Amino acid sequence: MALFEEQQLKIYNSISGEKEVFKPINDSYVGMYVCGPTVYSNVHLGNCRTFISFDLVFRYLKHLGYKVRYVRNITDAGHLENDAETGEDRIAKKARLEQIEPMEVVQKYTVDFHNILEKFNNLPPSIEPTATGHIVEQIEIIKTIIDRGFAYEANGSVYFDVLKYNEEKHYGKLSGRAIEDMIANTRELAAQSDKRNPQDFALWKKAEPQHIMRWPSPWSDGFPGWHLECTVMSTKYLGEEFDIHGGGMDLKFPHHECEIAQGEAATGKDPVHYWMHANMLTLNGKKMAKSTGNNILPEELFSGKNEVIGKAFSPNVARFFMLQAHYRSILDFSKEALSASEKGFNRLIEAYASIDDLPESSASTINLAEWKQSCYDAMNDDFNSPILIAKLFDAVKWINAIKEESLKISAEDKLELKQVLHDFLFDILGLRDGEKSLDNNSDKLSGAVELLIKLRAEARNNRDFATSDKIRDQLQEMGIQLKDGKDGTTFSIN
């Protein structure tokens, strides 16, 4: 029996505003689509939080025994400044500023995106399609939407007719907006004069003469609208109806609202059964923004070379910190909060590493089965990782009590405890075991740390405890944990 048959997972569905029992379209298969990055700059921490949140979802669904097809796109064309209908493509603008080809920009920042997510230990998606790789399919779906009467051509561009669609469906059902309020709050701009109504959005844009990225179409040389690519790529690989669509809270309107409208207009079917949205990050209590300087890139966090946090935190600790908040809640990054999270992470990993050395008894005085189910209950409650982590710390208390022999554990339960902790810490939460997280330069790094351990031992033998403590503390700040034992000093990397 698969685990998903024993566990009842509930997901908060943004479109209903309620937690709903998860029932996939096909019993043991799950189709999940998550909006990926627009690759014109380094991926920022807010994006990383979204992708870590859905990595958690992906990992848990797989753990439950579902066969998951996880599709996450790369937006490499058609995304205008501030998601506007006019102006310069973000990728083309970066290409012009750096005097390189647009696809060089795409390649550079796609590589950065993959590198950062690998450091965070995110699993790669099942399929990672690109917008430019699906131009033909986007043109074909535009033809279908026009034929069904929900889009129109104007001066080489094609627009989705929101008011016509709203006559039959409900535009605004995901974001909770009424079309009447949208009309009342919209001011017509001269640059939007090709549109019949200001609410209409572009399916295809005619390229201006200076626009670099362009493709031929029945209407003009141009490029597809930003919203269209996700409709095309999600339905191509997951079907006209699929289980889960995720993204950041900021995409709920207009992007996801437009996806629903396009999907229903093209197929007559509501494309997504469960909409999920991850909330935003703040930094030191304020909104992250490049313009104010209240901003930090992942690499700046890992290296400590920044003026905002001022201390290095490993990807492992940063991931753990993000998972200590529920994906639907706002999370504030600060040095104090990260430092507290780092201590907690180290306690968890140290406790897990010490299980093999626990004294064994003929019988246990802990209720392992009840605790294990409480861990599943946390994840079944809309992927509640902070509650799960609290349950894992209950196991840390047990482990410490068993060491002190105020609690007892049998050999069988000891194996079970280690397996359950391994499943939740590493397979589901996606943390890296500190003893196994060395990178490609592991041999050189190991040698350097071993040398520092010897120098520290010499300092201690000479009663130079100031130097000894300094070596230990500075290594810890870099994410390298020293552990003194009866057989000498070992280290792990967080």
mmCIF file of N, CA and C in Angstrom, residues 9 21 33 36 71 85 88 100 111 154 156 182 208 231 264 273 294-295 309 364 385 466-467 481:
data_model
loop_
_atom_site.group_PDB
_atom_site.id
_atom_site.type_symbol
_atom_site.label_atom_id
_atom_site.label_comp_id
_atom_site.label_asym_id
_atom_site.label_seq_id
_atom_site.Cartn_x
_atom_site.Cartn_y
_atom_site.Cartn_z
ATOM 1 N N LEU A 9 -3.887 14.105 2.813
ATOM 2 C CA LEU A 9 -3.256 15.406 2.588
ATOM 3 C C LEU A 9 -4.311 16.462 2.287
ATOM 4 N N VAL A 21 -9.200 18.481 0.813
ATOM 5 C CA VAL A 21 -8.558 17.173 0.704
ATOM 6 C C VAL A 21 -8.022 17.007 -0.712
ATOM 7 N N TYR A 33 2.598 22.360 -11.940
ATOM 8 C CA TYR A 33 3.284 23.397 -12.711
ATOM 9 C C TYR A 33 3.582 24.573 -11.787
ATOM 10 N N GLY A 36 8.323 29.670 -13.382
ATOM 11 C CA GLY A 36 9.761 29.811 -13.176
ATOM 12 C C GLY A 36 10.224 31.249 -13.320
ATOM 13 N N VAL A 71 6.587 20.437 -13.654
ATOM 14 C CA VAL A 71 6.996 21.289 -14.772
ATOM 15 C C VAL A 71 7.223 22.709 -14.248
ATOM 16 N N GLU A 85 2.280 46.569 -21.281
ATOM 17 C CA GLU A 85 1.936 46.180 -22.649
ATOM 18 C C GLU A 85 2.881 46.807 -23.666
ATOM 19 N N GLU A 88 10.219 47.932 -23.297
ATOM 20 C CA GLU A 88 11.334 47.095 -23.721
ATOM 21 C C GLU A 88 11.337 45.776 -22.969
ATOM 22 N N ILE A 100 25.613 42.425 -25.432
ATOM 23 C CA ILE A 100 25.711 41.012 -25.785
ATOM 24 C C ILE A 100 24.382 40.568 -26.392
ATOM 25 N N VAL A 111 22.006 29.675 -15.924
ATOM 26 C CA VAL A 111 23.065 28.945 -15.209
ATOM 27 C C VAL A 111 23.117 29.391 -13.750
ATOM 28 N N ALA A 154 -5.415 43.646 -33.656
ATOM 29 C CA ALA A 154 -5.447 45.093 -33.852
ATOM 30 C C ALA A 154 -4.047 45.572 -34.192
ATOM 31 N N GLY A 156 -1.616 44.347 -35.898
ATOM 32 C CA GLY A 156 -0.536 43.379 -35.781
ATOM 33 C C GLY A 156 -0.384 42.743 -34.420
ATOM 34 N N MET A 182 -12.625 46.745 -11.565
ATOM 35 C CA MET A 182 -11.457 46.914 -12.440
ATOM 36 C C MET A 182 -11.701 48.011 -13.464
ATOM 37 N N GLU A 208 8.225 46.413 -32.189
ATOM 38 C CA GLU A 208 8.662 47.709 -32.710
ATOM 39 C C GLU A 208 9.977 47.509 -33.460
ATOM 40 N N THR A 231 0.316 29.106 -19.934
ATOM 41 C CA THR A 231 -0.850 28.334 -20.368
ATOM 42 C C THR A 231 -0.423 27.246 -21.344
ATOM 43 N N GLU A 264 -9.524 28.464 -20.158
ATOM 44 C CA GLU A 264 -10.955 28.230 -20.344
ATOM 45 C C GLU A 264 -11.414 28.666 -21.730
ATOM 46 N N HIS A 273 -6.861 22.436 -10.711
ATOM 47 C CA HIS A 273 -7.714 22.023 -9.594
ATOM 48 C C HIS A 273 -7.300 22.648 -8.270
ATOM 49 N N ASN A 294 17.909 47.803 0.418
ATOM 50 C CA ASN A 294 17.477 46.751 1.344
ATOM 51 C C ASN A 294 17.262 45.464 0.541
ATOM 52 N N ASN A 295 18.375 44.912 0.111
ATOM 53 C CA ASN A 295 18.325 43.766 -0.804
ATOM 54 C C ASN A 295 19.581 42.934 -0.609
ATOM 55 N N ILE A 309 23.063 41.859 6.156
ATOM 56 C CA ILE A 309 23.104 40.815 7.184
ATOM 57 C C ILE A 309 24.472 40.807 7.869
ATOM 58 N N SER A 364 11.206 0.187 24.937
ATOM 59 C CA SER A 364 11.241 1.650 24.828
ATOM 60 C C SER A 364 10.256 2.290 25.788
ATOM 61 N N SER A 385 5.485 22.901 7.437
ATOM 62 C CA SER A 385 6.869 22.595 7.812
ATOM 63 C C SER A 385 7.268 23.132 9.184
ATOM 64 N N ALA A 466 42.346 31.225 23.962
ATOM 65 C CA ALA A 466 41.806 32.316 23.133
ATOM 66 C C ALA A 466 41.929 31.962 21.646
ATOM 67 N N THR A 467 43.122 31.454 21.258
ATOM 68 C CA THR A 467 43.323 31.048 19.860
ATOM 69 C C THR A 467 42.464 29.841 19.521
ATOM 70 N N GLN A 481 31.254 23.101 11.410
ATOM 71 C CA GLN A 481 31.020 22.783 12.817
ATOM 72 C C GLN A 481 32.063 21.789 13.304
#
